[in-house]
Short mmCIF file of C-alpha atoms in Angstrom, two decimals:
data_model
loop_
_atom_site.label_atom_id
_atom_site.label_comp_id
_atom_site.label_asym_id
_atom_site.label_seq_id
_atom_site.Cartn_x
_atom_site.Cartn_y
_atom_site.Cartn_z
CA MET A 1 -0.14 0.15 0.00
CA SER A 2 1.57 3.40 -1.36
CA ALA A 3 1.12 6.85 0.24
CA ASN A 4 -0.77 7.98 -3.01
CA LYS A 5 -3.50 5.55 -2.42
CA ASN A 6 -7.44 7.11 -1.50
CA ILE A 7 -7.39 6.80 2.22
CA GLY A 8 -10.53 7.45 4.20
CA ILE A 9 -11.15 7.75 7.67
CA LEU A 10 -14.26 6.52 9.81
CA GLY A 11 -14.67 9.51 12.06
CA SER A 12 -14.11 13.04 12.38
CA GLY A 13 -13.47 14.15 16.22
CA GLN A 14 -10.29 15.23 17.55
CA LEU A 15 -8.56 11.79 17.06
CA ALA A 16 -9.42 12.05 13.16
CA ARG A 17 -8.29 15.79 13.32
CA MET A 18 -4.91 14.55 14.59
CA LEU A 19 -4.54 11.93 12.16
CA VAL A 20 -5.60 14.49 9.04
CA GLU A 21 -2.82 16.82 10.45
CA ALA A 22 -0.21 13.99 10.83
CA GLY A 23 -1.01 12.75 6.95
CA ASN A 24 -0.98 16.54 5.92
CA LYS A 25 2.83 16.58 7.40
CA ILE A 26 3.88 13.48 5.17
CA GLY A 27 2.16 14.13 2.39
CA VAL A 28 -0.77 11.69 2.67
CA SER A 29 -4.38 13.03 2.43
CA LEU A 30 -7.17 11.47 4.05
CA LYS A 31 -10.80 12.03 3.14
CA VAL A 32 -12.73 12.41 6.22
CA LEU A 33 -16.48 10.90 6.55
CA ALA A 34 -18.01 13.55 9.22
CA GLU A 35 -21.67 13.99 9.99
CA ASN A 36 -21.03 18.03 9.78
CA GLN A 37 -18.80 20.16 8.02
CA ASN A 38 -17.90 21.80 11.51
CA ASP A 39 -16.62 18.32 13.14
CA PRO A 40 -13.02 18.75 14.36
CA ALA A 41 -11.54 16.87 11.62
CA ALA A 42 -13.53 18.44 8.87
CA GLN A 43 -12.15 21.69 9.84
CA VAL A 44 -8.64 20.73 8.57
CA ALA A 45 -9.40 17.77 6.12
CA ASN A 46 -8.92 18.77 2.15
CA GLN A 47 -11.41 16.17 1.51
CA VAL A 48 -14.77 15.67 3.50
CA GLU A 49 -17.69 13.67 2.93
CA LEU A 50 -20.96 14.23 4.79
CA GLY A 51 -23.03 11.51 6.19
CA SER A 52 -23.46 9.15 8.80
CA SER A 53 -21.25 5.95 9.41
CA LYS A 54 -24.39 4.30 10.32
CA ASN A 55 -26.27 4.70 7.14
CA PRO A 56 -25.04 1.95 4.66
CA GLU A 57 -25.69 3.96 1.47
CA VAL A 58 -23.37 6.90 2.68
CA LEU A 59 -20.88 4.01 3.93
CA LYS A 60 -21.51 2.37 0.24
CA LYS A 61 -20.50 5.63 -1.35
CA PHE A 62 -17.86 6.71 0.97
CA PHE A 63 -15.89 3.21 0.35
CA SER A 64 -16.59 3.12 -3.51
CA SER A 65 -13.63 5.99 -3.57
CA LEU A 66 -11.18 4.48 -1.42
CA ASP A 67 -8.32 1.90 -1.53
CA LEU A 68 -7.94 1.90 2.05
CA ALA A 69 -10.11 2.60 5.51
CA ILE A 70 -8.65 3.53 9.04
CA PHE A 71 -10.79 4.19 12.05
CA GLU A 72 -11.08 6.95 14.61
CA ASN A 73 -12.40 4.71 17.01
CA GLU A 74 -13.83 1.09 17.46
CA PHE A 75 -17.43 1.92 18.00
CA LEU A 76 -18.81 0.69 14.81
CA ASP A 77 -20.88 -1.63 13.58
CA VAL A 78 -18.84 -4.42 11.63
CA ASN A 79 -21.60 -5.72 9.71
CA ILE A 80 -22.44 -2.60 8.38
CA LEU A 81 -19.22 -1.97 7.22
CA ARG A 82 -18.69 -5.57 5.66
CA GLU A 83 -22.16 -5.31 3.91
CA ALA A 84 -21.34 -1.60 2.76
CA SER A 85 -17.77 -2.42 1.25
CA LYS A 86 -19.02 -5.27 -0.81
CA GLY A 87 -18.16 -4.83 -4.60
CA SER A 88 -15.61 -1.99 -3.63
CA ARG A 89 -12.03 -2.33 -3.42
CA VAL A 90 -11.66 -0.88 -0.23
CA ASN A 91 -9.47 -2.56 2.60
CA PHE A 92 -9.67 -2.15 6.31
CA LEU A 93 -6.52 -1.55 8.72
CA PRO A 94 -6.82 -2.57 11.38
CA SER A 95 -9.44 -5.54 9.85
CA LEU A 96 -12.77 -5.89 10.41
CA GLU A 97 -12.06 -9.03 12.38
CA ALA A 98 -9.42 -7.10 14.39
CA ILE A 99 -12.06 -4.26 15.17
CA ALA A 100 -14.93 -6.95 15.92
CA LEU A 101 -12.73 -8.67 18.45
CA THR A 102 -11.39 -5.53 20.36
CA GLN A 103 -14.87 -3.82 20.50
CA ASP A 104 -16.00 -6.33 22.83
CA LYS A 105 -14.29 -6.28 25.77
CA LEU A 106 -15.32 -9.59 26.81
CA LEU A 107 -13.30 -10.97 23.66
CA GLN A 108 -10.38 -8.84 24.78
CA LYS A 109 -10.16 -10.67 27.99
CA LYS A 110 -10.53 -13.87 26.28
CA LEU A 111 -7.65 -12.88 24.18
CA LEU A 112 -5.59 -12.04 27.16
CA ASN A 113 -6.45 -15.23 28.81
CA ASP A 114 -5.50 -17.09 25.61
CA LEU A 115 -2.30 -15.30 25.45
CA LYS A 116 -1.35 -15.85 29.03
CA ILE A 117 -1.29 -11.96 30.00
CA PRO A 118 -2.12 -10.88 33.15
CA THR A 119 -5.54 -9.51 33.78
CA SER A 120 -8.32 -8.98 36.46
CA LYS A 121 -10.43 -12.25 37.05
CA TYR A 122 -14.14 -11.68 35.59
CA PHE A 123 -17.45 -13.11 35.10
CA VAL A 124 -20.57 -12.50 33.30
CA VAL A 125 -23.37 -11.26 35.37
CA HIS A 126 -27.11 -10.50 35.08
CA SER A 127 -28.34 -9.64 38.64
CA THR A 128 -26.72 -8.18 42.01
CA ASP A 129 -27.14 -12.14 43.12
CA GLU A 130 -24.97 -13.41 40.67
CA ILE A 131 -22.42 -10.67 41.48
CA GLU A 132 -22.29 -11.86 45.22
CA LYS A 133 -21.62 -15.40 43.97
CA HIS A 134 -18.10 -14.23 43.02
CA PHE A 135 -17.20 -10.99 44.67
CA ALA A 136 -17.43 -10.71 48.57
CA GLN A 137 -17.37 -6.84 48.57
CA GLU A 138 -16.37 -4.71 45.81
CA ALA A 139 -16.42 -5.56 42.11
CA VAL A 140 -16.65 -3.20 38.90
CA LEU A 141 -19.47 -3.90 36.54
CA LYS A 142 -18.46 -3.08 32.70
CA TRP A 143 -20.66 -3.30 29.32
CA SER A 144 -18.70 -5.73 27.30
CA ARG A 145 -19.24 -3.08 24.18
CA GLY A 146 -19.97 0.68 23.80
CA GLY A 147 -18.13 2.01 27.30
CA TYR A 148 -15.44 4.80 26.97
CA ASP A 149 -14.34 7.62 29.31
CA GLY A 150 -16.49 6.31 32.09
CA LYS A 151 -19.77 5.49 30.41
CA GLY A 152 -20.44 1.76 30.87
CA THR A 153 -19.00 1.23 34.33
CA PHE A 154 -20.23 0.98 37.40
CA PHE A 155 -18.47 0.65 40.83
CA TRP A 156 -20.63 -2.31 43.14
CA LYS A 157 -20.21 -2.41 46.69
CA LYS A 158 -21.98 -5.14 48.53
CA GLU A 159 -23.30 -2.64 51.56
CA ASN A 160 -24.90 -0.24 49.04
CA ASP A 161 -28.53 -0.05 47.75
CA SER A 162 -28.70 -2.65 45.01
CA THR A 163 -31.21 -0.56 43.13
CA PRO A 164 -28.45 1.48 41.18
CA ALA A 165 -26.60 -1.53 40.02
CA GLU A 166 -29.59 -3.37 38.69
CA ALA A 167 -30.57 -0.61 36.96
CA PHE A 168 -27.11 -0.31 35.58
CA LEU A 169 -27.25 -4.25 34.79
CA LYS A 170 -30.31 -3.22 32.45
CA GLN A 171 -28.96 -0.53 30.43
CA SER A 172 -26.85 -2.01 27.74
CA SER A 173 -27.76 -4.49 25.29
CA SER A 174 -24.68 -6.30 24.97
CA ALA A 175 -23.23 -8.45 27.83
CA ILE A 176 -22.15 -7.26 31.09
CA TYR A 177 -19.17 -8.66 33.19
CA ALA A 178 -18.05 -7.87 36.76
CA GLU A 179 -14.34 -7.99 37.55
CA GLU A 180 -12.38 -7.64 40.65
CA LYS A 181 -11.70 -4.22 41.74
CA ILE A 182 -7.64 -3.97 41.95
CA ASP A 183 -5.74 -2.33 44.36
CA PHE A 184 -3.56 -0.32 42.50
CA ILE A 185 -0.48 1.95 43.07
CA ARG A 186 -1.08 3.78 39.77
CA GLU A 187 -2.65 3.54 36.27
CA LEU A 188 0.14 3.12 33.27
CA ALA A 189 -0.31 3.39 29.47
CA ILE A 190 1.75 2.28 26.43
CA GLN A 191 1.10 2.99 22.47
CA VAL A 192 3.06 0.75 20.01
CA SER A 193 2.76 0.52 16.26
CA TYR A 194 2.74 -2.75 14.18
CA SER A 195 3.23 -2.15 10.47
CA THR A 196 2.00 -4.08 7.53
CA SER A 197 5.75 -4.73 6.76
CA GLY A 198 6.00 -6.74 10.19
CA GLU A 199 7.87 -3.33 12.06
CA PHE A 200 6.89 -3.23 15.73
CA ILE A 201 7.81 -0.13 17.65
CA SER A 202 7.11 1.17 21.05
CA PHE A 203 6.33 4.57 22.55
CA PRO A 204 7.26 4.61 26.35
CA LEU A 205 5.40 3.65 29.17
CA VAL A 206 3.48 6.66 30.85
CA ILE A 207 1.43 7.19 34.03
CA SER A 208 -2.05 8.14 33.47
CA GLU A 209 -4.34 9.91 36.00
CA GLN A 210 -8.55 9.40 35.80
CA LYS A 211 -11.17 11.69 36.67
CA ASN A 212 -14.66 10.26 36.69
CA GLY A 213 -13.44 7.70 34.42
CA ILE A 214 -11.92 10.06 32.13
CA CYS A 215 -8.07 10.36 31.39
CA HIS A 216 -7.55 13.70 33.13
CA GLN A 217 -3.48 13.69 32.83
CA MET A 218 -0.50 12.04 32.23
CA ARG A 219 3.13 12.11 32.64
CA GLY A 220 6.26 10.38 31.74
CA PRO A 221 8.31 8.57 30.64
CA ALA A 222 7.11 6.27 33.75
CA ASN A 223 10.57 4.81 34.02
CA SER A 224 12.21 8.62 34.68
CA LEU A 225 9.32 8.66 37.35
CA GLY A 226 9.65 5.82 39.45
CA VAL A 227 8.21 3.12 37.56
CA SER A 228 10.34 -0.05 37.09
CA SER A 229 12.10 -0.61 33.52
CA LYS A 230 10.92 -4.05 34.26
CA LEU A 231 7.15 -3.57 33.83
CA GLU A 232 7.81 -1.16 30.82
CA ASP A 233 9.59 -4.52 29.33
CA LEU A 234 6.59 -6.47 29.95
CA ALA A 235 4.47 -3.93 28.74
CA LYS A 236 6.06 -3.87 25.49
CA SER A 237 6.21 -7.52 25.26
CA TYR A 238 2.53 -7.88 26.24
CA ALA A 239 1.58 -5.28 23.31
CA GLU A 240 3.89 -7.31 20.74
CA LYS A 241 2.32 -10.54 21.67
CA ILE A 242 -1.16 -8.86 21.15
CA ALA A 243 -0.15 -7.26 17.95
CA LYS A 244 0.95 -10.49 16.30
CA ALA A 245 -1.78 -12.43 17.45
CA VAL A 246 -4.53 -10.49 16.40
CA PRO A 247 -3.07 -9.20 14.12
CA LEU A 248 -3.74 -5.62 15.06
CA ILE A 249 -2.36 -3.28 12.53
CA GLY A 250 -1.57 0.48 13.48
CA THR A 251 -1.10 2.38 16.34
CA PHE A 252 -2.96 1.12 19.54
CA ALA A 253 -2.71 1.62 23.27
CA ILE A 254 -3.23 -0.41 26.32
CA GLU A 255 -4.22 0.56 29.87
CA PHE A 256 -2.36 -0.88 32.62
CA PHE A 257 -2.50 -1.39 36.49
CA GLU A 258 0.59 -1.63 38.50
CA THR A 259 -0.64 -3.44 41.55
CA LYS A 260 0.98 -2.98 45.32
CA SER A 261 2.32 -6.56 44.86
CA GLY A 262 4.65 -5.31 41.81
CA GLU A 263 2.13 -7.06 39.12
CA LEU A 264 1.44 -5.53 35.99
CA LEU A 265 -2.27 -6.20 34.92
CA VAL A 266 -3.89 -5.17 31.68
CA ASN A 267 -7.10 -3.06 32.02
CA GLU A 268 -8.33 -2.76 28.67
CA LEU A 269 -6.97 -2.32 24.96
CA ALA A 270 -7.87 0.23 22.57
CA PRO A 271 -7.10 -0.44 18.65
CA ARG A 272 -6.40 2.87 17.90
CA VAL A 273 -4.55 6.02 18.70
CA HIS A 274 -5.48 7.12 22.23
CA ASN A 275 -5.59 9.93 24.63
CA SER A 276 -2.76 8.92 26.63
CA GLY A 277 -0.40 9.24 23.60
CA HIS A 278 -1.24 12.95 22.57
CA TYR A 279 2.11 14.04 24.19
CA SER A 280 3.83 12.47 21.24
CA LEU A 281 2.64 15.59 19.34
CA LEU A 282 5.31 17.75 21.14
CA ALA A 283 7.53 15.37 22.97
CA ALA A 284 8.46 12.59 20.39
CA ASN A 285 10.23 12.52 17.34
CA CYS A 286 7.26 10.80 15.58
CA SER A 287 3.66 11.40 16.79
CA GLN A 288 1.65 8.29 17.63
CA PHE A 289 -0.64 9.63 14.78
CA GLU A 290 2.04 9.66 12.17
CA SER A 291 3.19 6.33 13.28
CA HIS A 292 -0.17 4.83 12.65
CA LEU A 293 -0.45 6.28 9.11
CA ARG A 294 3.23 4.93 8.37
CA SER A 295 2.02 1.51 9.56
CA VAL A 296 -1.17 1.12 7.64
CA LEU A 297 0.66 2.45 4.59
CA GLY A 298 3.81 -0.45 5.21
CA LEU A 299 6.21 3.03 5.53
CA LYS A 300 9.15 2.99 7.48
CA LEU A 301 8.78 3.36 10.98
CA PRO A 302 11.42 5.14 13.22
CA THR A 303 12.98 4.11 16.57
CA ILE A 304 10.90 6.40 19.01
CA THR A 305 12.87 8.84 21.22
CA THR A 306 11.27 11.58 23.59
CA SER A 307 11.85 14.60 25.59
CA PRO A 308 13.38 13.68 29.05
CA TYR A 309 10.28 14.74 30.57
CA PHE A 310 7.00 15.57 29.35
CA GLY A 311 3.15 15.82 30.33
CA MET A 312 -0.42 16.55 29.44
CA LEU A 313 -3.40 17.62 30.86
CA ASN A 314 -7.24 17.22 29.28
CA LEU A 315 -9.51 20.21 29.44
CA ILE A 316 -12.71 18.64 30.28
CA GLY A 317 -16.15 20.32 30.57
CA PRO A 318 -16.37 20.80 34.27
CA ALA A 319 -19.37 18.89 36.23
CA HIS A 320 -20.95 22.13 37.47
CA LEU A 321 -21.97 22.71 33.85
CA LYS A 322 -25.53 21.98 33.49
CA SER A 323 -26.25 22.49 30.06
CA GLU A 324 -24.28 22.61 26.82
CA LYS A 325 -22.91 26.33 25.72
CA PRO A 326 -21.07 27.65 22.70
CA ALA A 327 -17.32 26.56 22.83
CA LYS A 328 -14.44 29.09 22.12
CA ILE A 329 -10.87 29.01 22.58
CA PRO A 330 -9.71 30.02 25.72
CA ASP A 331 -7.23 33.09 26.56
CA LEU A 332 -5.04 30.99 28.90
CA ASN A 333 -1.75 33.49 28.20
CA LEU A 334 0.44 30.35 28.11
CA LYS A 335 3.48 32.72 26.94
CA GLU A 336 4.04 32.94 30.92
CA PHE A 337 4.64 29.37 31.43
CA SER A 338 7.57 27.55 29.80
CA ASN A 339 7.15 25.43 27.21
CA MET A 340 3.47 25.08 27.55
CA HIS A 341 1.28 24.23 24.60
CA LEU A 342 -2.46 24.46 24.32
CA TYR A 343 -4.16 21.80 21.33
CA TRP A 344 -7.80 22.96 21.20
CA TYR A 345 -10.17 20.35 19.45
CA GLY A 346 -12.32 22.88 17.37
CA LYS A 347 -15.66 21.31 19.14
CA SER A 348 -18.64 23.73 18.46
CA GLU A 349 -20.46 23.20 21.93
CA LEU A 350 -18.80 22.67 25.47
CA ARG A 351 -20.38 20.55 28.06
CA ALA A 352 -19.79 18.56 31.17
CA GLY A 353 -17.49 15.37 30.89
CA ARG A 354 -16.55 16.41 27.24
CA LYS A 355 -13.00 16.56 26.34
CA MET A 356 -12.24 20.18 24.49
CA GLY A 357 -8.71 20.00 24.00
CA HIS A 358 -5.29 19.62 26.20
CA ILE A 359 -2.21 21.29 27.31
CA HIS A 360 0.81 19.39 27.08
CA PHE A 361 4.73 20.40 27.70
CA SER A 362 8.06 18.81 27.54
CA ALA A 363 10.68 19.55 30.08
CA LYS A 364 14.65 19.10 30.19
CA SER A 365 15.31 18.41 33.93
CA LEU A 366 12.60 17.04 36.70
CA ASP A 367 12.84 20.41 38.57
CA GLU A 368 11.51 21.71 35.35
CA PHE A 369 9.06 18.81 34.89
CA ASN A 370 7.72 18.99 38.75
CA THR A 371 7.34 22.94 37.88
CA ALA A 372 5.58 22.25 34.68
CA LEU A 373 2.95 20.18 36.59
CA GLU A 374 2.23 23.13 39.18
CA ASN A 375 1.68 24.95 36.53
CA LEU A 376 -1.10 22.78 34.80
CA LYS A 377 -3.06 23.12 38.02
CA LYS A 378 -2.75 26.93 37.81
CA ILE A 379 -3.57 26.82 33.91
CA GLU A 380 -6.84 24.68 34.35
CA ALA A 381 -8.03 26.62 37.47
CA LYS A 382 -7.73 29.35 35.62
CA TRP A 383 -9.62 27.72 32.41
CA ILE A 384 -12.63 26.25 34.91
CA GLU A 385 -12.80 30.10 36.39
CA SER A 386 -13.18 31.51 32.66
CA LEU A 387 -16.38 29.57 32.27
#
């Protein structure tokens, strides 16, 4: 697959936007399927087709002009994509089979168990009585399909009223499972890329912090911030094993728990570019987005190098917002802070829990890094106050 093929992306949010910009950088033009001309990716793409990715006729028309289709996220109906692509020359990367496997967290769990990669124990459940059979006091309930950014997750405690848990069990049409609540030191994440030519490269392991189930802050490299290099080696080995077993072409991410006993447990994997890798736009010699495009096109993958330290803070619509409001680029006066950069996603509306942009930085020393983390707090407070 050469870089001059007709390439389309299913999705038009911020991840698609960053993929389009990465393509522009290396001379690869991506055609975007967007529902609205003002969608984040549509604002920066040279080619935009308007329509819904749930509409078979729209998809059929979109695929008819493509050699390759890639994904912004895995939350698509694979059966509709397969039917709509019949008779066209379009190829999907990752494959539809890989997307079908990885979009289902129960299939992810089975894959991890089959590959003997450590993960939490889990059971499919239909009622709180079934949860109590497997877990004495606490468990985490998850939708097997469609959950992200805290949606599709419920923390169950035996002593609590069972009504909210029973209501959660009825919310999803997909299977729901309960897994053990891990007593972890911290959450970690890694991005890797696996190419059609068989090349495999890794970005550094990073520390990820969540707020209300949404990635709030990321910092790294993890092994410069107290995380054992042994855990990074394990993370890379698990990722390579998954990449080759599926196979999972392109850049993808794995989220981990570092347990108090020193284990590295896989929490979930995402078959795409990921929020925890946005730092690579500034702090790496090749971003996760460029690496994804190089992987699906079979172009040479570079050995990844990064700044000595780096970090990122997501600007997330605060919980106190009761309704949507027009979004505008904030005036944060970042010039007063050393090496701070705003990436704004261009979304038209601001609402609670919505990722609107991120602040990222790189640092040459630990002191400079710690100062930057303090500055991130000030910048976030200033942004929230401006709302």
